[in-house]
PDB file of C-alpha atoms and ligand atoms in Angstrom:
ATOM      1  CA  UNK L  21     -21.451 -27.167 -27.415  1.00 53.00           C
ATOM      2  CA  UNK L  22     -20.522 -27.698 -23.763  1.00 62.00           C
ATOM      3  CA  UNK L  23     -19.705 -31.328 -24.327  1.00 76.00           C
ATOM      4  CA  UNK L  24     -17.835 -30.989 -27.561  1.00 90.00           C
ATOM      5  CA  UNK L  25     -14.671 -32.982 -28.110  1.00 94.00           C
ATOM      6  CA  UNK L  26     -12.810 -29.882 -26.896  1.00 95.00           C
ATOM      7  CA  UNK L  27     -14.639 -29.516 -23.619  1.00 94.00           C
ATOM      8  CA  UNK L  28     -12.104 -31.627 -21.749  1.00 95.00           C
ATOM      9  CA  UNK L  29      -9.553 -28.800 -21.866  1.00 96.00           C
ATOM     10  CA  UNK L  30     -11.391 -27.105 -19.028  1.00 93.00           C
ATOM     11  CA  UNK L  31     -10.392 -29.999 -16.767  1.00 94.00           C
ATOM     12  CA  UNK L  32      -6.887 -28.544 -16.766  1.00 96.00           C
ATOM     13  CA  UNK L  33      -8.133 -25.417 -14.980  1.00 94.00           C
ATOM     14  CA  UNK L  34      -7.142 -25.302 -11.342  1.00 94.00           C
ATOM     15  CA  UNK L  35      -9.620 -24.467  -8.631  1.00 95.00           C
ATOM     16  CA  UNK L  36      -8.267 -21.533  -6.664  1.00 97.00           C
ATOM     17  CA  UNK L  37     -11.205 -20.706  -4.456  1.00 98.00           C
ATOM     18  CA  UNK L  38      -9.983 -19.085  -1.246  1.00 98.00           C
ATOM     19  CA  UNK L  39     -11.058 -20.333   2.167  1.00 98.00           C
ATOM     20  CA  UNK L  40     -14.427 -19.131   3.436  1.00 97.00           C
ATOM     21  CA  UNK L  41     -14.644 -16.843   6.476  1.00 96.00           C
ATOM     22  CA  UNK L  42     -11.145 -15.478   6.263  1.00 98.00           C
ATOM     23  CA  UNK L  43     -10.033 -11.912   5.787  1.00 98.00           C
ATOM     24  CA  UNK L  44      -8.411 -11.595   2.377  1.00 98.00           C
ATOM     25  CA  UNK L  45      -5.497  -9.220   2.076  1.00 98.00           C
ATOM     26  CA  UNK L  46      -4.434  -8.325  -1.452  1.00 98.00           C
ATOM     27  CA  UNK L  47      -1.029  -6.669  -1.538  1.00 98.00           C
ATOM     28  CA  UNK L  48       0.168  -5.082  -4.733  1.00 98.00           C
ATOM     29  CA  UNK L  49       3.693  -3.788  -5.331  1.00 98.00           C
ATOM     30  CA  UNK L  50       5.160  -1.645  -8.091  1.00 98.00           C
ATOM     31  CA  UNK L  51       7.433  -3.513 -10.481  1.00 97.00           C
ATOM     32  CA  UNK L  52      10.910  -2.058 -10.820  1.00 96.00           C
ATOM     33  CA  UNK L  53       9.999   1.191  -9.101  1.00 97.00           C
ATOM     34  CA  UNK L  54      13.616   1.762  -8.144  1.00 96.00           C
ATOM     35  CA  UNK L  55      14.304   2.443 -11.819  1.00 95.00           C
ATOM     36  CA  UNK L  56      10.899   3.974 -12.575  1.00 96.00           C
ATOM     37  CA  UNK L  57      11.204   6.484  -9.696  1.00 96.00           C
ATOM     38  CA  UNK L  58      14.629   7.545 -10.976  1.00 95.00           C
ATOM     39  CA  UNK L  59      13.418   8.006 -14.523  1.00 94.00           C
ATOM     40  CA  UNK L  60      10.642  10.302 -13.334  1.00 96.00           C
ATOM     41  CA  UNK L  61      12.773  12.124 -10.790  1.00 96.00           C
ATOM     42  CA  UNK L  62      10.798  11.185  -7.707  1.00 97.00           C
ATOM     43  CA  UNK L  63      11.960  13.340  -4.803  1.00 97.00           C
ATOM     44  CA  UNK L  64      14.243  11.534  -2.350  1.00 96.00           C
ATOM     45  CA  UNK L  65      13.575  10.048   0.107  1.00 95.00           C
ATOM     46  CA  UNK L  66       9.828  10.610  -0.405  1.00 97.00           C
ATOM     47  CA  UNK L  67       7.844  12.039  -3.259  1.00 98.00           C
ATOM     48  CA  UNK L  68       4.545  13.479  -2.089  1.00 98.00           C
ATOM     49  CA  UNK L  69       2.973  13.470  -5.554  1.00 98.00           C
ATOM     50  CA  UNK L  70       3.912   9.803  -6.033  1.00 98.00           C
ATOM     51  CA  UNK L  71       2.269   8.875  -2.723  1.00 98.00           C
ATOM     52  CA  UNK L  72      -0.845  10.899  -3.491  1.00 98.00           C
ATOM     53  CA  UNK L  73      -1.114   9.205  -6.869  1.00 98.00           C
ATOM     54  CA  UNK L  74      -0.949   5.792  -5.138  1.00 98.00           C
ATOM     55  CA  UNK L  75      -3.565   6.919  -2.605  1.00 98.00           C
ATOM     56  CA  UNK L  76      -5.887   8.279  -5.286  1.00 98.00           C
ATOM     57  CA  UNK L  77      -5.640   5.046  -7.296  1.00 98.00           C
ATOM     58  CA  UNK L  78      -6.336   2.975  -4.173  1.00 98.00           C
ATOM     59  CA  UNK L  79      -9.335   5.105  -3.281  1.00 98.00           C
ATOM     60  CA  UNK L  80     -10.730   4.739  -6.815  1.00 98.00           C
ATOM     61  CA  UNK L  81     -10.408   0.977  -6.506  1.00 98.00           C
ATOM     62  CA  UNK L  82     -12.263   1.026  -3.176  1.00 98.00           C
ATOM     63  CA  UNK L  83     -15.045   3.059  -4.755  1.00 96.00           C
ATOM     64  CA  UNK L  84     -15.393   0.822  -7.812  1.00 97.00           C
ATOM     65  CA  UNK L  85     -17.899  -2.042  -8.007  1.00 97.00           C
ATOM     66  CA  UNK L  86     -15.125  -4.595  -7.483  1.00 98.00           C
ATOM     67  CA  UNK L  87     -13.856  -2.726  -4.429  1.00 97.00           C
ATOM     68  CA  UNK L  88     -17.061  -2.504  -2.428  1.00 96.00           C
ATOM     69  CA  UNK L  89     -16.024  -5.165   0.093  1.00 96.00           C
ATOM     70  CA  UNK L  90     -12.601  -3.617   0.778  1.00 97.00           C
ATOM     71  CA  UNK L  91     -12.924  -2.433   4.376  1.00 97.00           C
ATOM     72  CA  UNK L  92      -9.455  -0.930   4.776  1.00 97.00           C
ATOM     73  CA  UNK L  93      -6.286  -0.327   2.802  1.00 98.00           C
ATOM     74  CA  UNK L  94      -2.737   0.593   3.764  1.00 98.00           C
ATOM     75  CA  UNK L  95      -0.174   2.130   1.440  1.00 98.00           C
ATOM     76  CA  UNK L  96       3.483   3.161   1.531  1.00 98.00           C
ATOM     77  CA  UNK L  97       6.193   3.561  -1.098  1.00 98.00           C
ATOM     78  CA  UNK L  98       5.159   1.570  -4.192  1.00 98.00           C
ATOM     79  CA  UNK L  99       2.859  -0.864  -2.358  1.00 98.00           C
ATOM     80  CA  UNK L 100      -0.754  -1.066  -1.239  1.00 98.00           C
ATOM     81  CA  UNK L 101      -2.578  -3.673   0.844  1.00 98.00           C
ATOM     82  CA  UNK L 102      -6.332  -4.067   0.508  1.00 98.00           C
ATOM     83  CA  UNK L 103      -8.256  -5.872   3.255  1.00 98.00           C
ATOM     84  CA  UNK L 104     -11.521  -7.456   2.167  1.00 98.00           C
ATOM     85  CA  UNK L 105     -14.268  -8.238   4.624  1.00 97.00           C
ATOM     86  CA  UNK L 106     -14.224 -11.769   6.001  1.00 97.00           C
ATOM     87  CA  UNK L 107     -17.572 -12.528   4.398  1.00 97.00           C
ATOM     88  CA  UNK L 108     -16.782 -11.156   0.953  1.00 97.00           C
ATOM     89  CA  UNK L 109     -18.144 -13.205  -1.943  1.00 97.00           C
ATOM     90  CA  UNK L 110     -16.313 -11.122  -4.531  1.00 98.00           C
ATOM     91  CA  UNK L 111     -15.808 -13.248  -7.679  1.00 98.00           C
ATOM     92  CA  UNK L 112     -16.882 -16.278  -5.614  1.00 98.00           C
ATOM     93  CA  UNK L 113     -13.567 -15.807  -3.762  1.00 98.00           C
ATOM     94  CA  UNK L 114     -11.543 -17.003  -6.737  1.00 98.00           C
ATOM     95  CA  UNK L 115      -7.953 -15.965  -6.108  1.00 98.00           C
ATOM     96  CA  UNK L 116      -6.744 -15.255  -9.637  1.00 98.00           C
ATOM     97  CA  UNK L 117      -9.821 -13.324 -10.521  1.00 98.00           C
ATOM     98  CA  UNK L 118      -9.504 -11.110  -7.446  1.00 98.00           C
ATOM     99  CA  UNK L 119      -5.757 -10.466  -7.754  1.00 98.00           C
ATOM    100  CA  UNK L 120      -5.663  -9.881 -11.479  1.00 98.00           C
ATOM    101  CA  UNK L 121      -8.682  -7.582 -11.377  1.00 98.00           C
ATOM    102  CA  UNK L 122      -7.272  -5.506  -8.514  1.00 98.00           C
ATOM    103  CA  UNK L 123      -3.863  -5.241 -10.116  1.00 98.00           C
ATOM    104  CA  UNK L 124      -5.157  -4.242 -13.506  1.00 98.00           C
ATOM    105  CA  UNK L 125      -7.733  -1.795 -12.157  1.00 98.00           C
ATOM    106  CA  UNK L 126      -5.163  -0.162  -9.867  1.00 98.00           C
ATOM    107  CA  UNK L 127      -2.664   0.094 -12.727  1.00 98.00           C
ATOM    108  CA  UNK L 128      -5.304   1.539 -14.985  1.00 98.00           C
ATOM    109  CA  UNK L 129      -6.195   4.242 -12.453  1.00 98.00           C
ATOM    110  CA  UNK L 130      -2.499   4.926 -11.826  1.00 98.00           C
ATOM    111  CA  UNK L 131      -1.778   5.478 -15.503  1.00 97.00           C
ATOM    112  CA  UNK L 132      -4.936   7.499 -16.067  1.00 97.00           C
ATOM    113  CA  UNK L 133      -4.181   9.800 -13.122  1.00 98.00           C
ATOM    114  CA  UNK L 134      -0.458  10.031 -13.796  1.00 97.00           C
ATOM    115  CA  UNK L 135      -0.491  13.305 -15.763  1.00 96.00           C
ATOM    116  CA  UNK L 136      -2.373  15.207 -13.064  1.00 98.00           C
ATOM    117  CA  UNK L 137       0.332  14.328 -10.522  1.00 98.00           C
ATOM    118  CA  UNK L 138       3.355  14.420 -12.843  1.00 97.00           C
ATOM    119  CA  UNK L 139       2.454  16.944 -15.558  1.00 97.00           C
ATOM    120  CA  UNK L 140       6.150  17.688 -16.097  1.00 95.00           C
ATOM    121  CA  UNK L 141       7.128  14.050 -16.677  1.00 95.00           C
ATOM    122  CA  UNK L 142       4.876  12.265 -19.177  1.00 94.00           C
ATOM    123  CA  UNK L 143       4.987   8.495 -19.492  1.00 94.00           C
ATOM    124  CA  UNK L 144       6.936   7.503 -22.567  1.00 86.00           C
ATOM    125  CA  UNK L 145       5.476   5.009 -24.990  1.00 75.00           C
ATOM    126  CA  UNK L 146       8.458   2.716 -24.990  1.00 72.00           C
ATOM    127  CA  UNK L 147       9.562   0.814 -21.943  1.00 73.00           C
ATOM    128  CA  UNK L 148       7.681   3.025 -19.520  1.00 85.00           C
ATOM    129  CA  UNK L 149       4.523   1.218 -18.491  1.00 93.00           C
ATOM    130  CA  UNK L 150       4.162   1.284 -14.698  1.00 96.00           C
ATOM    131  CA  UNK L 151       2.972  -2.114 -13.539  1.00 97.00           C
ATOM    132  CA  UNK L 152       2.261  -3.950 -10.298  1.00 98.00           C
ATOM    133  CA  UNK L 153       2.373  -7.509  -9.032  1.00 98.00           C
ATOM    134  CA  UNK L 154      -0.099  -8.876  -6.529  1.00 98.00           C
ATOM    135  CA  UNK L 155      -0.774 -11.677  -4.060  1.00 98.00           C
ATOM    136  CA  UNK L 156      -3.457 -12.696  -1.594  1.00 98.00           C
ATOM    137  CA  UNK L 157      -2.971 -13.764   1.993  1.00 98.00           C
ATOM    138  CA  UNK L 158      -5.767 -15.141   4.165  1.00 98.00           C
ATOM    139  CA  UNK L 159      -6.224 -14.514   7.871  1.00 98.00           C
ATOM    140  CA  UNK L 160      -8.983 -16.056   9.981  1.00 97.00           C
ATOM    141  CA  UNK L 161      -8.624 -13.642  12.892  1.00 97.00           C
ATOM    142  CA  UNK L 162      -9.133  -9.950  13.491  1.00 95.00           C
ATOM    143  CA  UNK L 163      -5.915  -9.943  15.538  1.00 95.00           C
ATOM    144  CA  UNK L 164      -3.991 -11.324  12.557  1.00 97.00           C
ATOM    145  CA  UNK L 165      -5.251  -8.635  10.200  1.00 97.00           C
ATOM    146  CA  UNK L 166      -4.289  -6.011  12.748  1.00 97.00           C
ATOM    147  CA  UNK L 167      -0.823  -7.582  13.120  1.00 97.00           C
ATOM    148  CA  UNK L 168      -0.519  -7.625   9.333  1.00 98.00           C
ATOM    149  CA  UNK L 169      -1.197  -3.883   9.176  1.00 98.00           C
ATOM    150  CA  UNK L 170       1.176  -3.284  12.089  1.00 98.00           C
ATOM    151  CA  UNK L 171       3.847  -5.183  10.178  1.00 98.00           C
ATOM    152  CA  UNK L 172       3.414  -2.894   7.158  1.00 98.00           C
ATOM    153  CA  UNK L 173       3.545   0.228   9.344  1.00 98.00           C
ATOM    154  CA  UNK L 174       6.690  -0.962  11.145  1.00 98.00           C
ATOM    155  CA  UNK L 175       8.220  -1.502   7.706  1.00 98.00           C
ATOM    156  CA  UNK L 176       7.185   2.032   6.704  1.00 98.00           C
ATOM    157  CA  UNK L 177       8.869   3.404   9.821  1.00 98.00           C
ATOM    158  CA  UNK L 178      12.110   1.450   9.460  1.00 97.00           C
ATOM    159  CA  UNK L 179      12.503   2.290   5.769  1.00 97.00           C
ATOM    160  CA  UNK L 180      11.587   5.925   6.189  1.00 98.00           C
ATOM    161  CA  UNK L 181      13.867   6.588   9.138  1.00 98.00           C
ATOM    162  CA  UNK L 182      16.730   4.941   7.278  1.00 98.00           C
ATOM    163  CA  UNK L 183      16.036   6.772   4.005  1.00 98.00           C
ATOM    164  CA  UNK L 184      15.532  10.136   5.710  1.00 98.00           C
ATOM    165  CA  UNK L 185      18.877   9.836   7.499  1.00 98.00           C
ATOM    166  CA  UNK L 186      20.648   8.427   4.445  1.00 98.00           C
ATOM    167  CA  UNK L 187      19.554  11.286   2.173  1.00 97.00           C
ATOM    168  CA  UNK L 188      20.279  13.925   4.826  1.00 97.00           C
ATOM    169  CA  UNK L 189      23.843  12.599   5.026  1.00 98.00           C
ATOM    170  CA  UNK L 190      24.129  12.709   1.229  1.00 97.00           C
ATOM    171  CA  UNK L 191      22.206  15.850   0.322  1.00 96.00           C
ATOM    172  CA  UNK L 192      23.008  18.053   3.308  1.00 95.00           C
ATOM    173  CA  UNK L 193      26.043  16.312   4.755  1.00 96.00           C
ATOM    174  CA  UNK L 194      27.972  16.017   1.492  1.00 97.00           C
ATOM    175  CA  UNK L 195      28.666  12.296   1.940  1.00 97.00           C
ATOM    176  CA  UNK L 196      28.780   9.911  -0.992  1.00 97.00           C
ATOM    177  CA  UNK L 197      26.075   7.215  -0.993  1.00 97.00           C
ATOM    178  CA  UNK L 198      28.769   4.701  -0.087  1.00 97.00           C
ATOM    179  CA  UNK L 199      29.928   6.779   2.890  1.00 97.00           C
ATOM    180  CA  UNK L 200      26.356   7.358   4.056  1.00 98.00           C
ATOM    181  CA  UNK L 201      25.653   3.645   3.850  1.00 97.00           C
ATOM    182  CA  UNK L 202      28.759   2.881   5.890  1.00 97.00           C
ATOM    183  CA  UNK L 203      27.887   5.555   8.471  1.00 97.00           C
ATOM    184  CA  UNK L 204      24.475   3.946   9.033  1.00 97.00           C
ATOM    185  CA  UNK L 205      25.686   0.382   9.283  1.00 97.00           C
ATOM    186  CA  UNK L 206      24.847  -1.110  12.679  1.00 97.00           C
ATOM    187  CA  UNK L 207      22.940   1.956  13.891  1.00 97.00           C
ATOM    188  CA  UNK L 208      19.644   1.688  15.789  1.00 97.00           C
ATOM    189  CA  UNK L 209      16.669   4.059  15.614  1.00 96.00           C
ATOM    190  CA  UNK L 210      17.950   6.240  18.457  1.00 97.00           C
ATOM    191  CA  UNK L 211      21.247   6.790  16.635  1.00 97.00           C
ATOM    192  CA  UNK L 212      19.472   7.883  13.458  1.00 98.00           C
ATOM    193  CA  UNK L 213      17.180  10.247  15.373  1.00 97.00           C
ATOM    194  CA  UNK L 214      20.248  11.713  17.046  1.00 97.00           C
ATOM    195  CA  UNK L 215      22.127  12.145  13.753  1.00 97.00           C
ATOM    196  CA  UNK L 216      19.137  13.859  12.173  1.00 97.00           C
ATOM    197  CA  UNK L 217      18.709  16.230  15.091  1.00 97.00           C
ATOM    198  CA  UNK L 218      22.273  17.145  15.962  1.00 97.00           C
ATOM    199  CA  UNK L 219      23.766  17.251  12.458  1.00 96.00           C
ATOM    200  CA  UNK L 220      20.819  18.484  10.416  1.00 97.00           C
ATOM    201  CA  UNK L 221      18.380  20.059  12.875  1.00 97.00           C
ATOM    202  CA  UNK L 222      15.648  17.631  11.804  1.00 96.00           C
ATOM    203  CA  UNK L 223      13.232  16.545  14.516  1.00 97.00           C
ATOM    204  CA  UNK L 224      12.105  13.222  13.045  1.00 97.00           C
ATOM    205  CA  UNK L 225       8.785  13.286  14.887  1.00 97.00           C
ATOM    206  CA  UNK L 226       7.962  16.472  12.951  1.00 97.00           C
ATOM    207  CA  UNK L 227       8.482  14.865   9.528  1.00 97.00           C
ATOM    208  CA  UNK L 228       5.197  14.713   7.552  1.00 97.00           C
ATOM    209  CA  UNK L 229       3.113  11.835   8.975  1.00 98.00           C
ATOM    210  CA  UNK L 230       2.280  10.548   5.471  1.00 98.00           C
ATOM    211  CA  UNK L 231       5.984   9.630   5.207  1.00 98.00           C
ATOM    212  CA  UNK L 232       6.408   8.306   8.758  1.00 98.00           C
ATOM    213  CA  UNK L 233       3.111   6.445   9.156  1.00 98.00           C
ATOM    214  CA  UNK L 234       1.990   5.595   5.629  1.00 98.00           C
ATOM    215  CA  UNK L 235      -1.633   5.986   4.551  1.00 98.00           C
ATOM    216  CA  UNK L 236      -4.629   4.137   5.929  1.00 98.00           C
ATOM    217  CA  UNK L 237      -7.886   4.295   3.979  1.00 98.00           C
ATOM    218  CA  UNK L 238     -10.852   3.235   6.087  1.00 96.00           C
ATOM    219  CA  UNK L 239     -14.379   2.568   4.980  1.00 94.00           C
ATOM    220  CA  UNK L 240     -16.490   3.873   7.799  1.00 84.00           C
ATOM    221  CA  UNK L 241     -19.913   2.439   8.538  1.00 72.00           C
ATOM    222  CA  UNK L 242     -22.947   4.620   8.875  1.00 61.00           C
ATOM    223  CA  UNK L 243     -26.039   3.621  10.727  1.00 58.00           C
ATOM    224  CA  UNK L 244     -29.058   4.836   8.811  1.00 57.00           C
ATOM    225  CA  UNK L 245     -32.368   5.917  10.367  1.00 62.00           C
ATOM    226  CA  UNK L 246     -33.763   2.440   9.857  1.00 61.00           C
ATOM    227  CA  UNK L 247     -30.778   1.201  11.865  1.00 56.00           C
ATOM    228  CA  UNK L 248     -29.331  -0.734   8.973  1.00 58.00           C
ATOM    229  CA  UNK L 249     -25.634  -0.334   8.408  1.00 57.00           C
ATOM    230  CA  UNK L 250     -24.439   0.910   5.055  1.00 59.00           C
ATOM    231  CA  UNK L 251     -21.011   1.755   3.878  1.00 66.00           C
ATOM    232  CA  UNK L 252     -20.058   5.346   4.475  1.00 72.00           C
ATOM    233  CA  UNK L 253     -17.338   7.568   3.132  1.00 89.00           C
ATOM    234  CA  UNK L 254     -13.732   6.473   2.898  1.00 94.00           C
ATOM    235  CA  UNK L 255     -11.494   8.365   5.306  1.00 95.00           C
ATOM    236  CA  UNK L 256      -7.754   8.894   4.884  1.00 96.00           C
ATOM    237  CA  UNK L 257      -5.497   8.906   7.939  1.00 96.00           C
ATOM    238  CA  UNK L 258      -1.751   8.991   8.595  1.00 98.00           C
ATOM    239  CA  UNK L 259      -1.740   7.818  12.190  1.00 96.00           C
ATOM    240  CA  UNK L 260       0.025   5.460  14.550  1.00 96.00           C
ATOM    241  CA  UNK L 261      -2.119   2.342  14.086  1.00 96.00           C
ATOM    242  CA  UNK L 262       0.167   0.121  16.147  1.00 96.00           C
ATOM    243  CA  UNK L 263      -0.885   1.270  19.591  1.00 91.00           C
ATOM    244  CA  UNK L 264      -3.147  -1.437  21.069  1.00 84.00           C
ATOM    245  CA  UNK L 265      -6.118   0.875  21.614  1.00 91.00           C
ATOM    246  CA  UNK L 266      -6.259   1.997  17.985  1.00 95.00           C
ATOM    247  CA  UNK L 267      -8.790  -0.495  16.661  1.00 94.00           C
ATOM    248  CA  UNK L 268     -10.916  -0.391  19.803  1.00 92.00           C
ATOM    249  CA  UNK L 269     -12.004   3.208  19.365  1.00 88.00           C
ATOM    250  CA  UNK L 270     -15.692   3.468  18.635  1.00 80.00           C
ATOM    251  CA  UNK L 271     -15.508   4.669  15.032  1.00 79.00           C
ATOM    252  CA  UNK L 272     -13.047   1.909  14.082  1.00 89.00           C
ATOM    253  CA  UNK L 273     -14.002  -1.014  16.274  1.00 88.00           C
ATOM    254  CA  UNK L 274     -16.326  -2.516  13.649  1.00 89.00           C
ATOM    255  CA  UNK L 275     -13.919  -2.361  10.701  1.00 92.00           C
ATOM    256  CA  UNK L 276     -12.611  -5.851  11.526  1.00 93.00           C
ATOM    257  CA  UNK L 277     -15.328  -7.710  13.443  1.00 91.00           C
ATOM    258  CA  UNK L 278     -14.095 -10.470  15.736  1.00 83.00           C
TER     259      UNK L 278
HETATM  260  P1  GTP C   5      10.348  -5.001  -7.371  1.00 52.78           P
HETATM  261  O1  GTP C   5       9.227  -4.596  -6.497  1.00 52.78           O
HETATM  262  O2  GTP C   5      10.990  -6.268  -6.900  1.00 52.78           O
HETATM  263  O3  GTP C   5       9.980  -5.054  -8.827  1.00 52.78           O
HETATM  264  O4  GTP C   5      11.519  -3.881  -7.255  1.00 52.78           O
HETATM  265  P2  GTP C   5      11.392  -2.334  -6.931  1.00 52.78           P
HETATM  266  O5  GTP C   5      12.466  -1.650  -7.713  1.00 52.78           O
HETATM  267  O6  GTP C   5       9.996  -1.833  -7.135  1.00 52.78           O
HETATM  268  O7  GTP C   5      11.795  -2.251  -5.391  1.00 52.78           O
HETATM  269  P3  GTP C   5      10.903  -2.292  -4.063  1.00 52.78           P
HETATM  270  O8  GTP C   5       9.475  -2.581  -4.364  1.00 52.78           O
HETATM  271  O9  GTP C   5      11.595  -3.177  -3.074  1.00 52.78           O
HETATM  272  O10 GTP C   5      11.068  -0.833  -3.487  1.00 52.78           O
HETATM  273  C1  GTP C   5      10.421   0.270  -4.057  1.00 52.78           C
HETATM  274  C2  GTP C   5      11.456   1.253  -4.599  1.00 52.78           C
HETATM  275  O11 GTP C   5      10.759   2.327  -5.237  1.00 52.78           O
HETATM  276  C3  GTP C   5      12.301   1.920  -3.524  1.00 52.78           C
HETATM  277  O12 GTP C   5      13.441   1.170  -3.216  1.00 52.78           O
HETATM  278  C4  GTP C   5      12.661   3.239  -4.169  1.00 52.78           C
HETATM  279  O13 GTP C   5      13.793   3.078  -4.991  1.00 52.78           O
HETATM  280  C5  GTP C   5      11.467   3.531  -5.062  1.00 52.78           C
HETATM  281  N1  GTP C   5      10.549   4.497  -4.446  1.00 52.78           N
HETATM  282  C6  GTP C   5       9.318   4.274  -3.915  1.00 52.78           C
HETATM  283  N2  GTP C   5       8.779   5.412  -3.435  1.00 52.78           N
HETATM  284  C7  GTP C   5       9.683   6.388  -3.663  1.00 52.78           C
HETATM  285  C8  GTP C   5       9.705   7.805  -3.401  1.00 52.78           C
HETATM  286  O14 GTP C   5       8.760   8.406  -2.859  1.00 52.78           O
HETATM  287  N3  GTP C   5      10.821   8.501  -3.787  1.00 52.78           N
HETATM  288  C9  GTP C   5      11.866   7.887  -4.398  1.00 52.78           C
HETATM  289  N4  GTP C   5      12.928   8.620  -4.741  1.00 52.78           N
HETATM  290  N5  GTP C   5      11.877   6.561  -4.671  1.00 52.78           N
HETATM  291  C10 GTP C   5      10.807   5.828  -4.313  1.00 52.78           C
HETATM  292 MG1   MG C   6       8.355  -2.615  -6.033  1.00 52.78          MG
END
């Protein structure tokens, strides 16, 4: 029945095949997590269980059939970026198919794992369905993918330093949110570090690296006895990935081939 009188409707479908030989980065972001995190009493400024739930969901996606060509992923707050290998042929590189599958699989894992991370705060049936949006960006170069990840880690740092100082001023310093906001206006990183240390005895560099650096999931490659390369275990790190030497170290140099 391919050529029935109705077949023409397929002509309205839009081709959304992504460019060949580009790294594909799928970034997903929690919808309305400002409200959602309040409803479920996420700890301020960072909730460790919430981050671990994101990391677990991301890892499950990387281990699924659809996630086999994800070479690295970076997560912070309510977002995760998944980098697919430049040569991936996943879903014939069709954009909608990739994004919608990633978003729905991630959401599914998130909801399924929720109760093991938040046993005290069950999801309600009404109006309480965590959901994520998603987009794809394409980068031809290794250096661009690395800059992309650097951009996300800089964002992690800026937000976390601000939030850590803001909530110290409110929770320990007795300021109202409005006063804390005003106190931080126009400050640079050094000022916030100073405030944290002198007023609250917090050495920012000692704050848990998962909060300061975000989470990088890396698929390592293993060379088998027959010298063929297969995908190895996924490692989790909370490290400074911005320093120029980071991606040149032997165990990571092949994650993004030039
Ligand atoms: P949209 O993404 O536009 O739908 O809005 P959003 O409300 O999700 O905001 P956005 O993605 O810009 O930011 C994520 C928000 O989630 C933060 O502003 C926080 O309010 C909240 N959030 C994320 N992680 C944590 C956490 O660990 N603790 C707390 N307390 N809140 C968090
Ligand atoms: Mg969000």
